[in-house]
Short mmCIF file of C-alpha atoms and ligand atoms in Angstrom, two decimals:
data_model
loop_
_atom_site.label_atom_id
_atom_site.label_comp_id
_atom_site.label_asym_id
_atom_site.label_seq_id
_atom_site.Cartn_x
_atom_site.Cartn_y
_atom_site.Cartn_z
CA MET A 260 -42.86 -68.98 -34.42
CA ARG A 261 -43.46 -66.01 -36.72
CA ARG A 262 -43.89 -66.53 -40.47
CA ILE A 263 -42.48 -63.40 -42.08
CA LEU A 264 -42.62 -61.80 -45.53
CA ILE A 265 -40.12 -58.98 -46.20
CA THR A 266 -40.55 -56.41 -48.97
CA GLY A 267 -37.49 -54.54 -50.26
CA ALA A 268 -35.27 -57.38 -49.03
CA ALA A 269 -32.38 -56.43 -51.35
CA GLY A 270 -32.15 -52.85 -50.04
CA GLN A 271 -29.80 -51.38 -47.45
CA ILE A 272 -31.77 -52.55 -44.41
CA GLY A 273 -33.39 -55.58 -46.05
CA SER A 274 -30.16 -57.25 -47.05
CA GLU A 275 -29.11 -57.37 -43.38
CA LEU A 276 -32.50 -57.68 -41.71
CA THR A 277 -33.33 -60.76 -43.79
CA PRO A 278 -30.42 -62.85 -42.40
CA ALA A 279 -31.07 -61.45 -38.90
CA LEU A 280 -34.74 -62.51 -39.03
CA ARG A 281 -33.72 -65.88 -40.47
CA ALA A 282 -31.30 -66.38 -37.59
CA ALA A 283 -34.03 -65.44 -35.08
CA PHE A 284 -37.02 -67.29 -36.56
CA GLY A 285 -35.59 -69.95 -38.88
CA ALA A 286 -34.60 -69.51 -42.54
CA ASP A 287 -37.70 -71.24 -43.93
CA ASN A 288 -40.01 -68.95 -41.94
CA VAL A 289 -38.74 -65.80 -43.68
CA LEU A 290 -39.71 -65.09 -47.29
CA ALA A 291 -37.51 -62.37 -48.82
CA THR A 292 -39.13 -60.42 -51.67
CA ASP A 293 -37.91 -57.60 -53.88
CA LEU A 294 -38.30 -56.21 -57.38
CA ARG A 295 -34.77 -57.41 -58.05
CA ALA A 296 -34.39 -60.86 -59.53
CA ASP A 297 -30.88 -61.42 -58.09
CA LEU A 298 -32.25 -61.60 -54.55
CA ASP A 299 -30.93 -65.09 -53.80
CA LYS A 300 -27.37 -63.78 -53.88
CA SER A 301 -27.97 -60.81 -51.57
CA CYS A 302 -29.78 -62.49 -48.68
CA GLY A 303 -28.34 -65.94 -48.17
CA GLY A 304 -30.32 -69.17 -47.83
CA GLY A 305 -34.12 -69.29 -47.45
CA PRO A 306 -37.14 -68.70 -49.67
CA THR A 307 -37.23 -65.71 -52.03
CA ALA A 308 -39.70 -64.28 -54.56
CA VAL A 309 -39.69 -61.43 -57.05
CA LEU A 310 -42.49 -59.04 -56.02
CA ASP A 311 -43.73 -55.56 -56.82
CA CYS A 312 -45.33 -54.87 -53.44
CA GLY A 313 -47.63 -52.30 -55.04
CA ASP A 314 -49.40 -55.28 -56.65
CA GLY A 315 -51.91 -56.26 -53.96
CA GLN A 316 -53.00 -59.49 -55.61
CA ALA A 317 -49.46 -60.75 -55.98
CA LEU A 318 -48.65 -59.76 -52.40
CA ALA A 319 -51.79 -61.45 -51.03
CA ALA A 320 -51.00 -64.62 -52.98
CA LEU A 321 -47.48 -64.76 -51.52
CA VAL A 322 -48.77 -64.05 -47.99
CA GLU A 323 -51.18 -66.99 -48.40
CA ARG A 324 -48.67 -69.35 -49.99
CA HIS A 325 -46.03 -68.60 -47.34
CA ARG A 326 -48.67 -68.53 -44.53
CA ALA A 327 -47.14 -65.23 -43.42
CA ASP A 328 -48.41 -63.64 -40.20
CA THR A 329 -46.00 -60.67 -40.27
CA ILE A 330 -44.87 -58.30 -43.04
CA TYR A 331 -41.67 -56.28 -42.70
CA HIS A 332 -42.35 -53.58 -45.27
CA LEU A 333 -39.01 -52.03 -46.22
CA ALA A 334 -39.48 -51.08 -49.90
CA ALA A 335 -39.21 -47.27 -50.22
CA LEU A 336 -37.35 -44.45 -51.96
CA LEU A 337 -34.90 -42.53 -49.73
CA SER A 338 -34.84 -38.76 -49.29
CA ALA A 339 -32.46 -37.51 -52.01
CA VAL A 340 -34.01 -39.74 -54.71
CA ALA A 341 -37.49 -38.79 -53.50
CA GLU A 342 -36.61 -35.12 -53.94
CA ARG A 343 -35.47 -35.78 -57.52
CA ARG A 344 -38.56 -37.91 -58.31
CA PRO A 345 -41.35 -36.70 -55.97
CA GLN A 346 -44.22 -38.30 -57.90
CA ASP A 347 -42.45 -41.68 -57.88
CA ALA A 348 -41.77 -41.24 -54.17
CA TRP A 349 -45.46 -40.76 -53.46
CA ARG A 350 -46.37 -43.76 -55.63
CA VAL A 351 -43.78 -46.07 -54.05
CA ASN A 352 -43.72 -44.87 -50.44
CA MET A 353 -47.48 -44.34 -50.03
CA GLY A 354 -48.92 -46.60 -52.75
CA CYS A 355 -47.02 -49.66 -51.58
CA LEU A 356 -47.71 -48.91 -47.90
CA VAL A 357 -51.48 -48.70 -48.36
CA THR A 358 -51.37 -51.93 -50.40
CA VAL A 359 -49.38 -53.69 -47.67
CA LEU A 360 -51.73 -52.45 -44.94
CA GLU A 361 -54.78 -53.58 -46.91
CA VAL A 362 -53.33 -57.08 -47.42
CA ALA A 363 -52.38 -57.16 -43.73
CA ARG A 364 -55.94 -56.19 -42.77
CA GLN A 365 -57.46 -58.87 -45.00
CA LYS A 366 -55.01 -61.64 -44.04
CA GLY A 367 -54.58 -60.78 -40.35
CA CYS A 368 -50.87 -59.93 -40.53
CA ALA A 369 -48.81 -57.73 -38.23
CA VAL A 370 -46.72 -55.07 -40.03
CA PHE A 371 -43.36 -53.40 -39.38
CA HIS A 372 -43.06 -50.02 -41.10
CA PRO A 373 -39.92 -47.89 -40.80
CA SER A 374 -40.37 -44.16 -40.49
CA SER A 375 -37.41 -41.76 -40.29
CA ILE A 376 -35.96 -38.56 -38.90
CA GLY A 377 -37.23 -37.31 -42.27
CA ALA A 378 -40.72 -37.20 -40.77
CA PHE A 379 -39.69 -33.98 -39.01
CA GLY A 380 -39.21 -30.54 -40.53
CA PRO A 381 -37.72 -27.09 -39.96
CA THR A 382 -40.31 -26.08 -37.35
CA THR A 383 -39.67 -29.19 -35.23
CA PRO A 384 -37.45 -28.70 -32.14
CA ARG A 385 -34.08 -29.90 -33.48
CA ASP A 386 -32.35 -30.96 -30.25
CA ARG A 387 -33.72 -33.88 -28.23
CA THR A 388 -36.67 -33.88 -30.62
CA PRO A 389 -39.63 -35.19 -28.60
CA GLN A 390 -41.59 -38.32 -29.53
CA ASP A 391 -44.76 -36.28 -30.01
CA THR A 392 -44.08 -32.89 -31.56
CA ILE A 393 -44.54 -30.65 -34.62
CA GLN A 394 -44.19 -32.57 -37.91
CA ARG A 395 -44.24 -30.27 -40.93
CA PRO A 396 -41.52 -31.71 -43.22
CA THR A 397 -40.58 -29.83 -46.38
CA SER A 398 -39.21 -32.77 -48.43
CA MET A 399 -41.38 -35.25 -50.36
CA TYR A 400 -39.70 -38.06 -48.42
CA GLY A 401 -40.82 -36.39 -45.20
CA VAL A 402 -44.35 -35.89 -46.50
CA THR A 403 -44.59 -39.63 -47.26
CA LYS A 404 -43.10 -40.53 -43.88
CA VAL A 405 -45.58 -38.42 -41.87
CA ALA A 406 -48.50 -39.59 -43.99
CA GLY A 407 -47.24 -43.16 -43.57
CA GLU A 408 -47.07 -42.83 -39.78
CA LEU A 409 -50.65 -41.51 -39.72
CA LEU A 410 -51.88 -44.23 -42.05
CA CYS A 411 -50.31 -46.90 -39.84
CA ASP A 412 -51.98 -45.41 -36.75
CA TYR A 413 -55.27 -45.33 -38.64
CA TYR A 414 -55.06 -49.01 -39.63
CA HIS A 415 -54.41 -49.90 -36.02
CA LEU A 416 -57.19 -47.72 -34.58
CA ARG A 417 -59.78 -48.46 -37.25
CA TYR A 418 -59.05 -52.10 -38.11
CA GLY A 419 -56.88 -53.38 -35.26
CA VAL A 420 -53.91 -54.15 -37.53
CA ASP A 421 -50.86 -54.64 -35.30
CA VAL A 422 -48.65 -52.18 -37.15
CA ARG A 423 -45.51 -51.02 -35.39
CA GLY A 424 -42.44 -49.06 -36.36
CA VAL A 425 -39.55 -46.80 -35.48
CA ARG A 426 -38.18 -43.51 -36.78
CA PHE A 427 -34.75 -44.52 -38.00
CA PRO A 428 -31.87 -42.05 -38.00
CA GLY A 429 -29.25 -42.32 -40.78
CA ILE A 430 -28.09 -45.94 -40.85
CA ILE A 431 -24.45 -46.90 -41.33
CA SER A 432 -23.45 -50.35 -42.51
CA ASN A 433 -20.76 -52.22 -44.38
CA VAL A 434 -22.96 -54.64 -46.33
CA ALA A 435 -25.35 -53.04 -48.85
CA PRO A 436 -24.87 -49.39 -49.90
CA PRO A 437 -27.76 -47.07 -48.89
CA GLY A 438 -28.56 -45.53 -52.29
CA GLY A 439 -30.17 -42.12 -52.41
CA GLY A 440 -30.35 -40.84 -48.83
CA THR A 441 -29.21 -37.59 -47.23
CA THR A 442 -27.25 -39.42 -44.53
CA ASP A 443 -25.35 -41.67 -47.00
CA TYR A 444 -22.14 -39.65 -46.55
CA ALA A 445 -21.62 -41.32 -43.19
CA VAL A 446 -21.36 -44.70 -44.96
CA ASP A 447 -19.39 -43.53 -47.97
CA ILE A 448 -16.78 -41.77 -45.85
CA TYR A 449 -15.58 -45.10 -44.40
CA TYR A 450 -15.31 -46.76 -47.83
CA GLN A 451 -13.41 -43.79 -49.29
CA ALA A 452 -11.16 -43.53 -46.22
CA VAL A 453 -10.09 -47.18 -46.56
CA ALA A 454 -9.87 -47.15 -50.37
CA HIS A 455 -8.35 -43.70 -51.04
CA GLY A 456 -7.55 -42.00 -47.71
CA ARG A 457 -9.71 -38.97 -48.56
CA TYR A 458 -13.35 -37.95 -48.88
CA THR A 459 -15.32 -35.03 -50.30
CA CYS A 460 -18.40 -34.50 -48.16
CA TYR A 461 -21.62 -33.06 -49.64
CA LEU A 462 -22.76 -31.63 -46.28
CA LYS A 463 -21.26 -28.58 -44.55
CA PRO A 464 -19.21 -28.81 -41.36
CA GLY A 465 -21.47 -28.41 -38.36
CA THR A 466 -24.35 -30.41 -39.89
CA PHE A 467 -25.30 -32.60 -36.93
CA LEU A 468 -27.61 -35.53 -37.63
CA ASP A 469 -28.80 -38.56 -35.68
CA MET A 470 -27.11 -41.78 -36.85
CA MET A 471 -27.15 -45.47 -35.93
CA TYR A 472 -24.98 -48.50 -36.68
CA MET A 473 -26.82 -51.25 -38.54
CA PRO A 474 -26.63 -53.92 -35.79
CA ASP A 475 -28.57 -51.57 -33.50
CA ALA A 476 -31.08 -50.77 -36.27
CA LEU A 477 -31.73 -54.48 -36.84
CA ARG A 478 -32.32 -55.05 -33.12
CA ALA A 479 -34.72 -52.09 -33.01
CA ALA A 480 -36.76 -53.50 -35.91
CA ILE A 481 -37.01 -56.93 -34.30
CA GLU A 482 -37.47 -55.81 -30.68
CA VAL A 483 -40.32 -53.40 -31.37
CA MET A 484 -42.25 -56.20 -33.10
CA GLU A 485 -41.63 -58.58 -30.19
CA ALA A 486 -42.54 -56.01 -27.50
CA ASP A 487 -45.38 -56.75 -25.10
CA PRO A 488 -48.37 -54.90 -26.62
CA LYS A 489 -49.73 -54.13 -23.14
CA ARG A 490 -46.70 -51.88 -22.50
CA LEU A 491 -47.03 -49.94 -25.77
CA VAL A 492 -48.50 -46.48 -25.52
CA HIS A 493 -47.30 -45.42 -28.98
CA ARG A 494 -46.89 -48.66 -31.04
CA ASN A 495 -45.88 -46.88 -34.26
CA ALA A 496 -43.09 -44.39 -35.21
CA PHE A 497 -40.93 -44.62 -32.08
CA ASN A 498 -37.93 -42.28 -32.02
CA VAL A 499 -34.80 -44.46 -31.72
CA ALA A 500 -31.39 -42.83 -31.31
CA ALA A 501 -27.81 -43.95 -30.85
CA MET A 502 -25.39 -41.11 -31.71
CA SER A 503 -25.40 -37.60 -33.16
CA PHE A 504 -22.43 -36.17 -35.04
CA ALA A 505 -21.36 -33.72 -37.74
CA PRO A 506 -19.07 -34.62 -40.70
CA GLU A 507 -15.97 -33.30 -38.89
CA ASP A 508 -16.65 -35.61 -35.92
CA ILE A 509 -16.76 -38.78 -38.03
CA ALA A 510 -13.67 -37.56 -39.93
CA ALA A 511 -11.84 -37.06 -36.61
CA ALA A 512 -12.85 -40.55 -35.45
CA ILE A 513 -11.45 -42.00 -38.70
CA ARG A 514 -8.27 -39.88 -38.43
CA LYS A 515 -7.58 -41.33 -34.96
CA ARG A 516 -7.24 -44.71 -36.65
CA LEU A 517 -6.01 -43.62 -40.12
CA PRO A 518 -3.90 -40.49 -39.39
CA ASP A 519 -3.40 -39.54 -43.07
CA PHE A 520 -7.16 -39.35 -43.80
CA THR A 521 -8.35 -35.99 -45.18
CA MET A 522 -11.81 -34.56 -45.89
CA ASP A 523 -13.01 -31.54 -47.83
CA HIS A 524 -16.51 -30.33 -48.69
CA THR A 525 -18.44 -29.67 -51.93
CA VAL A 526 -21.92 -28.89 -50.70
CA ASP A 527 -24.94 -30.38 -52.47
CA PRO A 528 -27.67 -27.76 -51.87
CA VAL A 529 -30.54 -30.27 -52.11
CA ARG A 530 -29.18 -32.67 -49.50
CA GLN A 531 -27.90 -29.78 -47.33
CA ALA A 532 -31.40 -28.26 -47.26
CA ILE A 533 -32.90 -31.61 -46.30
CA ALA A 534 -30.30 -32.15 -43.55
CA ASP A 535 -30.87 -28.63 -42.21
CA SER A 536 -34.57 -29.43 -41.79
CA TRP A 537 -33.97 -32.65 -39.78
CA PRO A 538 -33.38 -33.15 -36.04
CA ARG A 539 -29.84 -32.97 -34.71
CA SER A 540 -30.76 -35.54 -32.06
CA MET A 541 -33.96 -37.32 -31.08
CA ASP A 542 -35.30 -38.05 -27.60
CA ASP A 543 -35.95 -41.81 -27.63
CA SER A 544 -37.19 -42.16 -24.06
CA ALA A 545 -40.61 -43.50 -25.15
CA ALA A 546 -38.91 -46.46 -26.88
CA ARG A 547 -36.67 -46.98 -23.85
CA VAL A 548 -39.61 -46.99 -21.42
CA GLU A 549 -42.19 -48.84 -23.52
CA TRP A 550 -40.06 -51.68 -24.95
CA GLY A 551 -36.60 -51.41 -23.43
CA TRP A 552 -34.75 -49.88 -26.40
CA LYS A 553 -31.02 -49.30 -25.78
CA PRO A 554 -28.34 -48.77 -28.44
CA ARG A 555 -25.01 -50.61 -28.16
CA PHE A 556 -22.79 -48.70 -30.61
CA ASP A 557 -21.47 -45.15 -30.26
CA LEU A 558 -19.28 -43.35 -32.84
CA GLU A 559 -16.03 -44.86 -31.51
CA ALA A 560 -17.28 -48.46 -31.37
CA MET A 561 -18.89 -48.13 -34.81
CA THR A 562 -15.72 -46.64 -36.33
CA ASP A 563 -13.59 -49.49 -34.93
CA ASP A 564 -15.95 -52.04 -36.44
CA MET A 565 -16.44 -50.33 -39.83
CA LEU A 566 -12.70 -49.84 -40.39
CA ARG A 567 -11.89 -53.38 -39.25
CA VAL A 568 -14.40 -54.92 -41.69
CA LEU A 569 -13.57 -52.67 -44.65
CA THR A 570 -9.79 -52.95 -44.16
CA GLU A 571 -10.07 -56.74 -44.13
CA ARG A 572 -12.19 -56.59 -47.28
CA LYS A 573 -9.59 -54.38 -48.97
CA ARG A 574 -6.82 -56.83 -47.97
CA ARG A 575 -8.77 -59.62 -49.69
CA GLY A 576 -9.26 -57.42 -52.80
CA GLU A 577 -13.04 -57.36 -52.23
CA LEU A 578 -13.66 -53.69 -51.41
CA ARG A 579 -16.02 -52.21 -53.98
CA VAL A 580 -16.10 -48.39 -53.90
CA GLY A 581 -18.26 -46.21 -56.11
C1 AKB B 1425 -32.17 -40.81 -45.80
O1 AKB B 1425 -31.14 -40.13 -45.63
O2 AKB B 1425 -33.02 -40.57 -46.66
C2 AKB B 1425 -32.42 -41.96 -44.86
C3 AKB B 1425 -33.23 -41.54 -43.68
C4 AKB B 1425 -32.59 -40.80 -42.57
O3 AKB B 1425 -34.38 -41.79 -43.63
N1 AKB B 1425 -31.17 -42.53 -44.45
#
């Protein structure tokens, strides 16, 4: 049975991956860590610790105390925040990653590291973006994601650290808000539709991006770590895809279920420029062949589920909308 330490456990992915890993491996085998002290509330039962994962000594001590053999390293700044604070993005996204990889090397841990569609740039083929292709991103987030992918490959090749990962598309969920990404509109739109029946989108019509519903993202993170290493040609930074849509497509899917819903646009030039440099859809055949990746949710199934959950929350008076 794996003994897991998660960094960034209170974030968008962490707050749902923590319970999923606890369900799969046993609550006591999963130590949730984050900078935030209110972690106990956000990730259910099981051990927790406050941790700055850039502090190698503190991380190594927790790995030892918990007898962790696997680190899910989720702490990172997302693309829009990274563009506002590029120096912080380098410090957090790269500084913490190299610290985690060093501790993993010394303590013999496997590592999960999420990369992103942000690892691609304007010169990358934008449709059915291949697994192995041009990566010249123009955002600081993208720079840290490409450098992170390379660093993970290096730690595997040079030191044999079993570091694996996927390139996540925009992730949509109804638990924790994303906070600072370019794809966040696709989460916010559902909350605003249920709360107010309207939404102002910061991306232009026609801006297609790869997206994925959280349950699929959680499975991808767990399945790649459990994959048979003999079948892995790539190991790190697998493209994983589920659906590709533009703002008007998600609005139409919502309008099918909430006919009075309306959307307009006030474009944010920073996030629009980032979105315009990212793939419209990724080719995830390497993940499908090497470890059996297959998404379960498309736009229609995701919209049914998001609106069902958020409508029920609104009925109970528990819908919190920014
Ligand atoms: C972001 O928008 O920054 C993230 C991502 C696609 O990596 N959701």
